[in-house]
């Protein structure tokens, strides 16, 4: 769904390079295991509490990111050039 694509891709661009291996594994589980994409969106926006297996520091990071405290315009996914930038 478009909302998750925008939210998760922008979150990934901002955070993946700083995450530990354990956090990367938790993020991978979050984006691949739930069968309903809307669940991820509801958990990230705090409309519903996540189940215990997804209530972790990565979910806390995603929830904080979803609050968009800087009031950034988040209308589209980022270009993928950032994947090829040196660390």
Coordinates of C-alpha atoms in Angstrom, one line a residue:
X1 CA 0.0 0.0 0.0
X2 CA 1.2 3.5 -0.8
X3 CA 1.2 4.8 2.8
X4 CA 3.5 2.1 3.9
X5 CA 5.8 2.4 0.9
X6 CA 6.3 6.0 1.6
X7 CA 6.7 5.6 5.4
X8 CA 8.9 2.6 5.4
X9 CA 11.1 3.7 2.5
X10 CA 11.8 7.1 4.0
X11 CA 12.4 5.5 7.4
X12 CA 14.8 3.0 5.8
X13 CA 16.7 5.8 4.1
X14 CA 17.1 7.7 7.3
X15 CA 17.8 4.8 9.7
X16 CA 19.1 1.6 8.1
X17 CA 22.7 2.8 7.9
X18 CA 22.8 3.4 11.7
X19 CA 21.1 0.2 12.8
X20 CA 22.8 -2.8 14.4
X21 CA 22.5 -6.2 12.9
X22 CA 19.9 -7.1 15.5
X23 CA 17.8 -4.1 14.6
X24 CA 18.1 -4.9 10.9
X25 CA 16.8 -8.3 11.6
X26 CA 13.9 -6.9 13.6
X27 CA 13.1 -4.5 10.8
X28 CA 13.3 -7.3 8.2
X29 CA 10.8 -9.3 10.3
X30 CA 8.5 -6.3 10.6
X31 CA 8.3 -5.6 6.9
X32 CA 8.1 -9.3 5.8
X33 CA 6.1 -11.3 8.5
X34 CA 2.8 -9.5 9.0
X35 CA 0.2 -10.6 6.5
X36 CA -1.7 -7.4 6.5
X37 CA 0.2 -4.2 5.5
X38 CA -2.4 -2.1 7.3
X39 CA -1.4 -3.6 10.6
X40 CA 2.1 -2.2 10.2
X41 CA 0.7 1.2 9.4
X42 CA -1.7 1.1 12.4
X43 CA 1.2 0.1 14.7
X44 CA 3.5 2.8 13.3
X45 CA 0.9 5.5 13.7
X46 CA -0.1 4.2 17.1
X47 CA -3.7 3.6 16.0
X48 CA -3.3 0.1 17.4
X49 CA -0.8 -1.5 19.7
X50 CA 1.7 -3.9 18.1
X51 CA 1.7 -7.5 19.2
X52 CA 4.5 -8.4 21.6
X53 CA 6.8 -9.9 18.9
X54 CA 6.9 -6.5 17.1
X55 CA 6.9 -4.2 20.1
X56 CA 10.7 -3.5 20.2
X57 CA 13.1 -0.7 19.7
X58 CA 12.7 -0.7 15.9
X59 CA 9.0 -0.2 16.3
X60 CA 9.7 2.6 18.8
X61 CA 12.0 4.2 16.1
X62 CA 9.3 3.8 13.4
X63 CA 6.7 5.3 15.6
X64 CA 8.8 8.3 16.4
X65 CA 9.6 8.7 12.7
X66 CA 5.9 8.5 11.8
X67 CA 5.2 11.4 14.1
X68 CA 7.1 13.6 11.6
X69 CA 8.0 16.2 14.2
X70 CA 9.9 18.2 11.7
X71 CA 6.8 18.5 9.5
X72 CA 8.6 17.3 6.4
X73 CA 6.7 16.8 3.2
X74 CA 6.5 13.0 2.7
X75 CA 4.7 12.7 -0.5
X76 CA 6.8 10.1 -2.4
X77 CA 9.4 7.5 -1.9
X78 CA 13.0 8.6 -2.0
X79 CA 15.2 8.1 -5.0
X80 CA 17.4 5.0 -4.6
X81 CA 20.7 6.8 -5.2
X82 CA 21.3 6.9 -1.5
X83 CA 21.9 3.2 -1.6
X84 CA 25.0 3.7 -3.6
X85 CA 26.5 6.5 -1.5
X86 CA 29.7 5.6 0.4
X87 CA 29.1 5.1 4.2

